[in-house]
Amino acid sequence: MEWIRVLLSRVASLFRRRRLDAELDEELHAHIELAIAENLRNGISPDQARTAALRALGGVTQTRETYRVQRGLPWLEQIARDVRFGLRQLAKSPGFTLTAILTLMIGLGANTAVFSLINALLLRPLPVPHAEELAVLHIDRSDDQDGPSYDFSAPVVRALEKRQDVFQNIAGFTWDDFQIRGSSGNVEVIGAEVSGQFFSVMEARPLLGRLLTPQDDQPGGTAGGFPVVISESFWRTWFNRTPDVLGRRITIDNAPFTIVGVMPKGFIGADSMRPAQIYAPLAAGPVIDAPYDNITAGVWWLSVIARRRQGVSLEQANAALRATAGSLLDEAVPDAEWIKDAREHHFQLAAESGSTGYTYLRARFRKPIIAVFWLCTAMLLLACLNLASLLMARSAARERELATRLAMGATRRRLVQQLLVESMIIATLGTAAGLLLAPFVNHALVAYVLANSHGATLDVDLDLRVLVFVALAGIISTVAVGLIPALRATSGNLNEQIKSGSLTASSREHRSTLPRILLGLEVALALMLVFGAGLLATSLTRLYRVGLGFDPRGVVNIDLDMYKQSLAGEALVHWYQTYGDALRHLPGVGSVSFAQITPLGGEFITHSFRTPLSGGDRTVHINLIAPDYFQTMRIPILGGRDFRWSDTLASGRKIILNQSAARELFPGQNPLGQQIRSSRGPLEVIAVAGDTHYESLRENSPPAVYYSITQNPNMKQSSYTAVVRTEGSPASLADFVRALTTRMAPDIPAPIMTKMSSVLDASISSERMMAMLAVFFAVCALLVTAIGLYGTLAYATARRTSEIGIRIALGAQRVQVVAMVFRENAWIAAGGSLLGLVIALLASRALASFLYGTSVRDPWVLVASVAALTFIASAASLIPAIRAARIEPITALRLE
Amino acid sequence: MGENKADVLQGTLDLMVLKTLESMGPLHGYGIARRIEQVSGDALSLNQGTIYPALLRLEQRGWVKSEWGLSETNRRAKFYSLSRTGRKQIARETENWERTAATMARFLAPSSSASN
């Protein structure tokens, strides 16, 4: 404990330095006075007495110095001195300092932003006790092209609930938009349907009331409707935190529910990106989703999360799941055909770590975000290399200063520490600037990730993990930037450094290969970044230029949620027609139609058809549309006629094929007027329309069959999306739609309006995110490399001023001088480019899965990247070279 | 100045200061330095200044207290005195020192007695 006391007293003394100094001085004065008095008493003459007293003390200054060392924290004071000195040094060359801080800011800021995204999306555990015991289940099938499936059907979940050998508890859950009856119509909030053991899996405790239990998860519910548990924020916003909320009735999707509990603030459920406001039992699903019943229909739509028993490893859980997968299928899937198909494709259940819960966006963004992270790391590395070579060039210019200090007795350790403190200042300022930049980058990245994901949130706040990452990145960059230059600068031969003047060239300059290697690596890295960015950008432009088959510009989608209102059947069709007519009369609106599925939203329906000519079943995409759809979307009708509002079920069911479907179903024939058999009677082909992309840009235009919404035999409360072609940008459209909807369907939630062009952007958001960032980094890399090449060459040339002056005096041509200086960098640029090219070609395969219609060895991109780099490198090297050629021999030699 | 004066052995100054304070009671830095010189019979070459870092070290450890008072020449001076832990520490330090001295003595004793 004694050392704590000593440390505290030393630290305390740092803050009262001045007073303590004064006290020591007074004490020493007293000492000398006492000594003089004694000497005088002993008969020594007055002037001798003072000298003797001082000699006996051994020097006031020395005493003061050793006393101070004992009193404070010498190393801390030394570092403080170094920091002050370093700041002065940096302030002397503001251009260098600013460049250094800016490059580090970009590197560290981007890294921090992307890491906090990775943290939020992939690393942060759910805020529940012992999150490491959680497991998320998935299904492996040999015919899965997009990785494992995380979707389970309700009967499978029910069957899993019964098997509790390796899992303590297991639960299915899904999120859903709940329509809550408020004071002014229905409002949509994010809700979750969870099976009975969900809250046991999460080991959650309620803030108020109770949790949902397996007894709540029974078909039919209780007299007061199903029980629900609400979130703290729902309790706050809807009930103003009133404690008597328990037992209150709440209307969800027109059905009564009873609130039995409130969850604490930190509880976010099992999907961190969609924290639910309301948790309802899974058995209430048919009530909430009416008129649909996913449970009876056997839809695969539930995610499954489980808590392992203590001592059961993930491997053991997996083994147990493999053993039960077969019997589970027989128990939970009624369709024998389906089971047979599943067995053929090696249907298998598997568990993976579930500490971070499950969110579907993770599967989609894991690869792009990790790729982006590597981009950022390359950028940071490049910034560090650049700074290291600039520092090296700078410390070469400071050689004389350092050599003098070494000669005067400074230890090498002391000088290295001092130089490291300088780079630490740069790194600290760069990190701080990066932390300021990070939220902006983060904001942009999150917008990309969440585009198209209605209701999702991503908490990218800085937590401890991110801060540790930032600190580590900062420290590593300090060392990477500072250590090599510091060691090199202090390693030279003392004599030689002092002998040679600061302005004379020395032969050492030509021997230094290390800075050239660093610069060469920087060029290589820059080329890789530029090449990668070129590939991603080319792929993106090809995606944009791909023929959509329709014209998205000016089209606005209006999502109408009609499931919960009272109209159905023909009355509802009539409602849509009236709604469309009203919209069409708004100035600036060209045409209006409706569709069940709008293109590029990721959704699709398929169905199999066969004709005598088709040669077996043909899978085609399906859509339900209203009249004028083709006109609104500007899809050409290549023959036949459009649907009409007067086409009803009674007038015979009509369909329209797209070109591909016509080719597949009626090869070599005119499909117009032909009939296709279906389980609900014959369908007559009345027209052929142009092909369009359907669910995404990456998928080719599929064969498609269009039905009319006027002839939908499942005359339930179908919800369609209104598609509106606008001219110009009718500002009043949103207000008009809101007012019109409130007037015509007061019950439904406010419709969500999206521009078709933003749907298009959102559908390729991960591609756009990668391409934008890659291009941004590539531009930065080019700029930084240019600064590096320019800076080091300028320093080196400045040191050769007199040598060049002599050369010119001896008759060297100016052009020769330019060539001589230029050559220094030309070798670096050429070598670095070659290395970068080799690595880029080897590494570009990693990008293959992100590219569309672009080869990883696209020769044009390759040539363009090399050209860009060559141009930048030449421009950066020419300036010092030309400046060198302008040297006047007389001035140069006079400097000597 | 005598040529045969011994330098103060590392670590022994602390014990000398503590011992001095124990026998003399509160004393200022000059007094302590003079007392040590006198007790050692002027056989030690003591830079009087080194007494101050030593006093500070002891004060930081809590073995010595200090307060300002008036010296014999009627000047403000800092007076040092032993604290309670300092008093206890003397016993421990003395024991340590005696053990070291005894060990050294055994090494330096005539080889005949050391051989068996």
PDB file of N, CA and C in Angstrom, chain A residues 2 5-6 9-10 13 22-39 41-42 53 55-59 63 66-68 70-72, chain B residues 1 28-31 33-34 37-38 46-63 68 71-73 75-78 80 85 89 92:
ATOM      1  N   GLU A   2       2.133   1.062   0.419  1.00  0.00           N
ATOM      2  CA  GLU A   2       2.998   2.221   0.572  1.00  0.00           C
ATOM      3  C   GLU A   2       3.194   2.952  -0.755  1.00  0.00           C
ATOM      4  N   ARG A   5       0.566   5.454  -1.614  1.00  0.00           N
ATOM      5  CA  ARG A   5       0.788   6.680  -0.865  1.00  0.00           C
ATOM      6  C   ARG A   5       1.820   7.557  -1.547  1.00  0.00           C
ATOM      7  N   VAL A   6       2.929   6.912  -1.944  1.00  0.00           N
ATOM      8  CA  VAL A   6       4.017   7.651  -2.597  1.00  0.00           C
ATOM      9  C   VAL A   6       3.519   8.236  -3.919  1.00  0.00           C
ATOM     10  N   SER A   9       1.167  11.141  -3.416  1.00  0.00           N
ATOM     11  CA  SER A   9       1.837  12.363  -2.998  1.00  0.00           C
ATOM     12  C   SER A   9       2.610  12.963  -4.163  1.00  0.00           C
ATOM     13  N   ARG A  10       3.152  12.064  -5.060  1.00  0.00           N
ATOM     14  CA  ARG A  10       3.874  12.578  -6.232  1.00  0.00           C
ATOM     15  C   ARG A  10       2.900  13.264  -7.201  1.00  0.00           C
ATOM     16  N   SER A  13       1.760  16.543  -5.928  1.00  0.00           N
ATOM     17  CA  SER A  13       2.769  17.597  -5.998  1.00  0.00           C
ATOM     18  C   SER A  13       2.787  18.265  -7.373  1.00  0.00           C
ATOM     19  N   ALA A  22       8.810  27.125  -4.050  1.00  0.00           N
ATOM     20  CA  ALA A  22       9.085  28.261  -3.180  1.00  0.00           C
ATOM     21  C   ALA A  22       9.470  27.767  -1.781  1.00  0.00           C
ATOM     22  N   GLU A  23       8.751  26.735  -1.315  1.00  0.00           N
ATOM     23  CA  GLU A  23       9.040  26.205   0.022  1.00  0.00           C
ATOM     24  C   GLU A  23      10.448  25.640   0.079  1.00  0.00           C
ATOM     25  N   LEU A  24      10.822  24.899  -1.001  1.00  0.00           N
ATOM     26  CA  LEU A  24      12.160  24.299  -1.014  1.00  0.00           C
ATOM     27  C   LEU A  24      13.219  25.400  -0.987  1.00  0.00           C
ATOM     28  N   ASP A  25      12.967  26.440  -1.785  1.00  0.00           N
ATOM     29  CA  ASP A  25      13.932  27.538  -1.815  1.00  0.00           C
ATOM     30  C   ASP A  25      14.107  28.145  -0.428  1.00  0.00           C
ATOM     31  N   GLU A  26      12.970  28.332   0.239  1.00  0.00           N
ATOM     32  CA  GLU A  26      13.041  28.926   1.568  1.00  0.00           C
ATOM     33  C   GLU A  26      13.815  28.015   2.512  1.00  0.00           C
ATOM     34  N   GLU A  27      13.561  26.708   2.377  1.00  0.00           N
ATOM     35  CA  GLU A  27      14.227  25.743   3.248  1.00  0.00           C
ATOM     36  C   GLU A  27      15.732  25.776   3.012  1.00  0.00           C
ATOM     37  N   LEU A  28      16.114  25.826   1.709  1.00  0.00           N
ATOM     38  CA  LEU A  28      17.541  25.828   1.395  1.00  0.00           C
ATOM     39  C   LEU A  28      18.205  27.116   1.882  1.00  0.00           C
ATOM     40  N   HIS A  29      17.476  28.247   1.758  1.00  0.00           N
ATOM     41  CA  HIS A  29      18.025  29.514   2.267  1.00  0.00           C
ATOM     42  C   HIS A  29      18.274  29.427   3.760  1.00  0.00           C
ATOM     43  N   ALA A  30      17.310  28.861   4.455  1.00  0.00           N
ATOM     44  CA  ALA A  30      17.454  28.709   5.895  1.00  0.00           C
ATOM     45  C   ALA A  30      18.687  27.859   6.202  1.00  0.00           C
ATOM     46  N   HIS A  31      18.834  26.797   5.404  1.00  0.00           N
ATOM     47  CA  HIS A  31      19.957  25.888   5.586  1.00  0.00           C
ATOM     48  C   HIS A  31      21.275  26.657   5.462  1.00  0.00           C
ATOM     49  N   ILE A  32      21.390  27.434   4.403  1.00  0.00           N
ATOM     50  CA  ILE A  32      22.650  28.150   4.159  1.00  0.00           C
ATOM     51  C   ILE A  32      22.896  29.180   5.257  1.00  0.00           C
ATOM     52  N   GLU A  33      21.839  29.829   5.667  1.00  0.00           N
ATOM     53  CA  GLU A  33      21.995  30.851   6.694  1.00  0.00           C
ATOM     54  C   GLU A  33      22.486  30.240   8.001  1.00  0.00           C
ATOM     55  N   LEU A  34      21.882  29.055   8.316  1.00  0.00           N
ATOM     56  CA  LEU A  34      22.310  28.370   9.544  1.00  0.00           C
ATOM     57  C   LEU A  34      23.778  27.972   9.433  1.00  0.00           C
ATOM     58  N   ALA A  35      24.156  27.496   8.206  1.00  0.00           N
ATOM     59  CA  ALA A  35      25.542  27.057   8.016  1.00  0.00           C
ATOM     60  C   ALA A  35      26.485  28.246   8.133  1.00  0.00           C
ATOM     61  N   ILE A  36      26.110  29.388   7.548  1.00  0.00           N
ATOM     62  CA  ILE A  36      26.961  30.584   7.627  1.00  0.00           C
ATOM     63  C   ILE A  36      27.128  30.995   9.087  1.00  0.00           C
ATOM     64  N   ALA A  37      26.019  31.000   9.804  1.00  0.00           N
ATOM     65  CA  ALA A  37      26.053  31.408  11.208  1.00  0.00           C
ATOM     66  C   ALA A  37      27.026  30.526  11.984  1.00  0.00           C
ATOM     67  N   GLU A  38      26.963  29.216  11.699  1.00  0.00           N
ATOM     68  CA  GLU A  38      27.847  28.317  12.438  1.00  0.00           C
ATOM     69  C   GLU A  38      29.306  28.566  12.058  1.00  0.00           C
ATOM     70  N   ASN A  39      29.524  28.746  10.720  1.00  0.00           N
ATOM     71  CA  ASN A  39      30.892  29.011  10.261  1.00  0.00           C
ATOM     72  C   ASN A  39      31.459  30.275  10.912  1.00  0.00           C
ATOM     73  N   ARG A  41      30.561  31.533  13.712  1.00  0.00           N
ATOM     74  CA  ARG A  41      30.849  31.233  15.125  1.00  0.00           C
ATOM     75  C   ARG A  41      32.204  30.534  15.238  1.00  0.00           C
ATOM     76  N   ASN A  42      32.520  29.722  14.248  1.00  0.00           N
ATOM     77  CA  ASN A  42      33.787  28.988  14.289  1.00  0.00           C
ATOM     78  C   ASN A  42      34.963  29.866  13.836  1.00  0.00           C
ATOM     79  N   ALA A  53      29.717  27.274   3.228  1.00  0.00           N
ATOM     80  CA  ALA A  53      28.350  26.762   3.430  1.00  0.00           C
ATOM     81  C   ALA A  53      27.796  26.192   2.129  1.00  0.00           C
ATOM     82  N   ARG A  55      29.511  25.078  -0.403  1.00  0.00           N
ATOM     83  CA  ARG A  55      30.237  23.880  -0.794  1.00  0.00           C
ATOM     84  C   ARG A  55      29.721  22.663  -0.028  1.00  0.00           C
ATOM     85  N   ALA A  56      29.493  22.877   1.271  1.00  0.00           N
ATOM     86  CA  ALA A  56      29.009  21.753   2.087  1.00  0.00           C
ATOM     87  C   ALA A  56      27.638  21.269   1.600  1.00  0.00           C
ATOM     88  N   LEU A  57      26.821  22.228   1.140  1.00  0.00           N
ATOM     89  CA  LEU A  57      25.484  21.838   0.648  1.00  0.00           C
ATOM     90  C   LEU A  57      25.608  21.039  -0.661  1.00  0.00           C
ATOM     91  N   GLY A  58      26.598  21.380  -1.448  1.00  0.00           N
ATOM     92  CA  GLY A  58      26.782  20.631  -2.703  1.00  0.00           C
ATOM     93  C   GLY A  58      26.005  21.234  -3.852  1.00  0.00           C
ATOM     94  N   GLY A  59      25.775  22.547  -3.818  1.00  0.00           N
ATOM     95  CA  GLY A  59      25.131  23.195  -4.972  1.00  0.00           C
ATOM     96  C   GLY A  59      23.625  23.279  -4.829  1.00  0.00           C
ATOM     97  N   THR A  63      20.750  20.309  -5.885  1.00  0.00           N
ATOM     98  CA  THR A  63      19.832  19.846  -4.843  1.00  0.00           C
ATOM     99  C   THR A  63      18.392  20.018  -5.317  1.00  0.00           C
ATOM    100  N   THR A  66      17.563  17.276  -8.002  1.00  0.00           N
ATOM    101  CA  THR A  66      17.310  15.917  -7.474  1.00  0.00           C
ATOM    102  C   THR A  66      16.054  15.907  -6.616  1.00  0.00           C
ATOM    103  N   TYR A  67      15.810  16.999  -5.913  1.00  0.00           N
ATOM    104  CA  TYR A  67      14.616  17.094  -5.078  1.00  0.00           C
ATOM    105  C   TYR A  67      13.360  17.009  -5.951  1.00  0.00           C
ATOM    106  N   ARG A  68      13.393  17.733  -7.070  1.00  0.00           N
ATOM    107  CA  ARG A  68      12.221  17.733  -7.958  1.00  0.00           C
ATOM    108  C   ARG A  68      11.972  16.364  -8.537  1.00  0.00           C
ATOM    109  N   GLN A  70      12.639  13.576  -7.145  1.00  0.00           N
ATOM    110  CA  GLN A  70      12.033  12.759  -6.098  1.00  0.00           C
ATOM    111  C   GLN A  70      10.579  13.168  -5.862  1.00  0.00           C
ATOM    112  N   ARG A  71      10.293  14.456  -6.108  1.00  0.00           N
ATOM    113  CA  ARG A  71       8.990  14.964  -5.716  1.00  0.00           C
ATOM    114  C   ARG A  71       7.883  14.595  -6.706  1.00  0.00           C
ATOM    115  N   GLY A  72       8.121  14.809  -7.997  1.00  0.00           N
ATOM    116  CA  GLY A  72       7.029  14.664  -8.966  1.00  0.00           C
ATOM    117  C   GLY A  72       7.114  13.366  -9.735  1.00  0.00           C
TER     118      GLY A  72
ATOM    119  N   MET B   1      39.815  18.948   3.437  1.00  0.00           N
ATOM    120  CA  MET B   1      38.919  17.809   3.220  1.00  0.00           C
ATOM    121  C   MET B   1      39.719  16.509   3.227  1.00  0.00           C
ATOM    122  N   HIS B  28      15.591  20.630  12.031  1.00  0.00           N
ATOM    123  CA  HIS B  28      15.544  21.088  10.648  1.00  0.00           C
ATOM    124  C   HIS B  28      16.620  20.394   9.824  1.00  0.00           C
ATOM    125  N   GLY B  29      16.550  20.554   8.508  1.00  0.00           N
ATOM    126  CA  GLY B  29      17.440  19.829   7.584  1.00  0.00           C
ATOM    127  C   GLY B  29      18.910  20.049   7.920  1.00  0.00           C
ATOM    128  N   TYR B  30      19.284  21.312   8.206  1.00  0.00           N
ATOM    129  CA  TYR B  30      20.690  21.597   8.490  1.00  0.00           C
ATOM    130  C   TYR B  30      21.132  20.842   9.743  1.00  0.00           C
ATOM    131  N   GLY B  31      20.258  20.869  10.751  1.00  0.00           N
ATOM    132  CA  GLY B  31      20.559  20.184  12.004  1.00  0.00           C
ATOM    133  C   GLY B  31      20.797  18.707  11.778  1.00  0.00           C
ATOM    134  N   ALA B  33      21.685  17.198   8.997  1.00  0.00           N
ATOM    135  CA  ALA B  33      22.912  16.972   8.245  1.00  0.00           C
ATOM    136  C   ALA B  33      24.131  17.100   9.171  1.00  0.00           C
ATOM    137  N   ARG B  34      24.133  18.139   9.994  1.00  0.00           N
ATOM    138  CA  ARG B  34      25.269  18.343  10.896  1.00  0.00           C
ATOM    139  C   ARG B  34      25.382  17.209  11.881  1.00  0.00           C
ATOM    140  N   GLU B  37      26.918  14.235  10.318  1.00  0.00           N
ATOM    141  CA  GLU B  37      28.364  14.430  10.140  1.00  0.00           C
ATOM    142  C   GLU B  37      29.101  14.238  11.467  1.00  0.00           C
ATOM    143  N   GLN B  38      28.477  14.813  12.518  1.00  0.00           N
ATOM    144  CA  GLN B  38      29.154  14.719  13.816  1.00  0.00           C
ATOM    145  C   GLN B  38      29.204  13.287  14.300  1.00  0.00           C
ATOM    146  N   LEU B  46      29.359  13.807   3.062  1.00  0.00           N
ATOM    147  CA  LEU B  46      27.918  13.974   2.825  1.00  0.00           C
ATOM    148  C   LEU B  46      27.684  15.307   2.143  1.00  0.00           C
ATOM    149  N   ASN B  47      27.132  15.260   0.923  1.00  0.00           N
ATOM    150  CA  ASN B  47      26.634  16.492   0.345  1.00  0.00           C
ATOM    151  C   ASN B  47      25.395  16.839   1.125  1.00  0.00           C
ATOM    152  N   GLN B  48      25.460  17.927   1.875  1.00  0.00           N
ATOM    153  CA  GLN B  48      24.313  18.207   2.756  1.00  0.00           C
ATOM    154  C   GLN B  48      23.004  18.281   1.971  1.00  0.00           C
ATOM    155  N   GLY B  49      23.101  18.682   0.726  1.00  0.00           N
ATOM    156  CA  GLY B  49      21.891  18.826  -0.099  1.00  0.00           C
ATOM    157  C   GLY B  49      21.128  17.517  -0.255  1.00  0.00           C
ATOM    158  N   THR B  50      21.859  16.398  -0.264  1.00  0.00           N
ATOM    159  CA  THR B  50      21.165  15.120  -0.502  1.00  0.00           C
ATOM    160  C   THR B  50      20.208  14.779   0.617  1.00  0.00           C
ATOM    161  N   ILE B  51      20.315  15.488   1.726  1.00  0.00           N
ATOM    162  CA  ILE B  51      19.430  15.204   2.845  1.00  0.00           C
ATOM    163  C   ILE B  51      17.981  15.536   2.461  1.00  0.00           C
ATOM    164  N   TYR B  52      17.824  16.527   1.588  1.00  0.00           N
ATOM    165  CA  TYR B  52      16.459  16.982   1.296  1.00  0.00           C
ATOM    166  C   TYR B  52      15.647  15.986   0.455  1.00  0.00           C
ATOM    167  N   PRO B  53      16.210  15.437  -0.645  1.00  0.00           N
ATOM    168  CA  PRO B  53      15.459  14.374  -1.336  1.00  0.00           C
ATOM    169  C   PRO B  53      15.169  13.206  -0.410  1.00  0.00           C
ATOM    170  N   ALA B  54      16.135  12.881   0.486  1.00  0.00           N
ATOM    171  CA  ALA B  54      15.910  11.759   1.396  1.00  0.00           C
ATOM    172  C   ALA B  54      14.738  12.071   2.325  1.00  0.00           C
ATOM    173  N   LEU B  55      14.727  13.312   2.860  1.00  0.00           N
ATOM    174  CA  LEU B  55      13.629  13.698   3.751  1.00  0.00           C
ATOM    175  C   LEU B  55      12.295  13.638   3.006  1.00  0.00           C
ATOM    176  N   LEU B  56      12.325  14.094   1.761  1.00  0.00           N
ATOM    177  CA  LEU B  56      11.088  14.063   0.974  1.00  0.00           C
ATOM    178  C   LEU B  56      10.620  12.617   0.781  1.00  0.00           C
ATOM    179  N   ARG B  57      11.583  11.716   0.481  1.00  0.00           N
ATOM    180  CA  ARG B  57      11.255  10.309   0.273  1.00  0.00           C
ATOM    181  C   ARG B  57      10.592   9.747   1.524  1.00  0.00           C
ATOM    182  N   LEU B  58      11.157  10.074   2.688  1.00  0.00           N
ATOM    183  CA  LEU B  58      10.606   9.558   3.943  1.00  0.00           C
ATOM    184  C   LEU B  58       9.230  10.154   4.208  1.00  0.00           C
ATOM    185  N   GLU B  59       9.074  11.419   3.833  1.00  0.00           N
ATOM    186  CA  GLU B  59       7.797  12.079   4.065  1.00  0.00           C
ATOM    187  C   GLU B  59       6.720  11.469   3.165  1.00  0.00           C
ATOM    188  N   GLN B  60       7.131  11.175   1.888  1.00  0.00           N
ATOM    189  CA  GLN B  60       6.169  10.560   0.965  1.00  0.00           C
ATOM    190  C   GLN B  60       5.703   9.211   1.483  1.00  0.00           C
ATOM    191  N   ARG B  61       6.598   8.491   2.157  1.00  0.00           N
ATOM    192  CA  ARG B  61       6.218   7.178   2.693  1.00  0.00           C
ATOM    193  C   ARG B  61       5.441   7.295   3.987  1.00  0.00           C
ATOM    194  N   GLY B  62       5.423   8.491   4.529  1.00  0.00           N
ATOM    195  CA  GLY B  62       4.660   8.694   5.750  1.00  0.00           C
ATOM    196  C   GLY B  62       5.440   8.361   7.013  1.00  0.00           C
ATOM    197  N   TRP B  63       6.770   8.283   6.923  1.00  0.00           N
ATOM    198  CA  TRP B  63       7.546   7.947   8.120  1.00  0.00           C
ATOM    199  C   TRP B  63       7.984   9.202   8.862  1.00  0.00           C
ATOM    200  N   TRP B  68       6.519  23.965   9.716  1.00  0.00           N
ATOM    201  CA  TRP B  68       7.378  25.148   9.728  1.00  0.00           C
ATOM    202  C   TRP B  68       7.503  25.670  11.152  1.00  0.00           C
ATOM    203  N   SER B  71      13.936  28.899  13.500  1.00  0.00           N
ATOM    204  CA  SER B  71      15.244  28.312  13.783  1.00  0.00           C
ATOM    205  C   SER B  71      15.938  29.126  14.878  1.00  0.00           C
ATOM    206  N   GLU B  72      17.123  28.661  15.298  1.00  0.00           N
ATOM    207  CA  GLU B  72      17.855  29.389  16.339  1.00  0.00           C
ATOM    208  C   GLU B  72      18.204  30.796  15.856  1.00  0.00           C
ATOM    209  N   THR B  73      18.359  30.980  14.520  1.00  0.00           N
ATOM    210  CA  THR B  73      18.671  32.328  14.029  1.00  0.00           C
ATOM    211  C   THR B  73      17.403  33.124  13.782  1.00  0.00           C
ATOM    212  N   ARG B  75      14.766  32.383  12.030  1.00  0.00           N
ATOM    213  CA  ARG B  75      14.318  32.378  10.648  1.00  0.00           C
ATOM    214  C   ARG B  75      13.354  31.225  10.465  1.00  0.00           C
ATOM    215  N   ARG B  76      12.402  31.409   9.515  1.00  0.00           N
ATOM    216  CA  ARG B  76      11.456  30.313   9.258  1.00  0.00           C
ATOM    217  C   ARG B  76      12.217  29.109   8.712  1.00  0.00           C
ATOM    218  N   ALA B  77      12.036  27.942   9.295  1.00  0.00           N
ATOM    219  CA  ALA B  77      12.700  26.721   8.806  1.00  0.00           C
ATOM    220  C   ALA B  77      11.738  25.558   8.989  1.00  0.00           C
ATOM    221  N   LYS B  78      11.965  24.511   8.172  1.00  0.00           N
ATOM    222  CA  LYS B  78      11.065  23.349   8.249  1.00  0.00           C
ATOM    223  C   LYS B  78      11.647  22.373   9.267  1.00  0.00           C
ATOM    224  N   TYR B  80      11.532  18.634  10.982  1.00  0.00           N
ATOM    225  CA  TYR B  80      11.076  17.268  10.700  1.00  0.00           C
ATOM    226  C   TYR B  80      10.993  16.491  11.996  1.00  0.00           C
ATOM    227  N   THR B  85       4.411   5.534  12.297  1.00  0.00           N
ATOM    228  CA  THR B  85       4.889   4.437  11.433  1.00  0.00           C
ATOM    229  C   THR B  85       6.391   4.522  11.267  1.00  0.00           C
ATOM    230  N   GLN B  89       9.175   1.758  11.851  1.00  0.00           N
ATOM    231  CA  GLN B  89      10.021   1.414  10.717  1.00  0.00           C
ATOM    232  C   GLN B  89      11.488   1.323  11.141  1.00  0.00           C
ATOM    233  N   ARG B  92      12.469  -2.087  12.132  1.00  0.00           N
ATOM    234  CA  ARG B  92      12.563  -2.987  10.986  1.00  0.00           C
ATOM    235  C   ARG B  92      13.845  -2.718  10.177  1.00  0.00           C
TER     236      ARG B  92
END
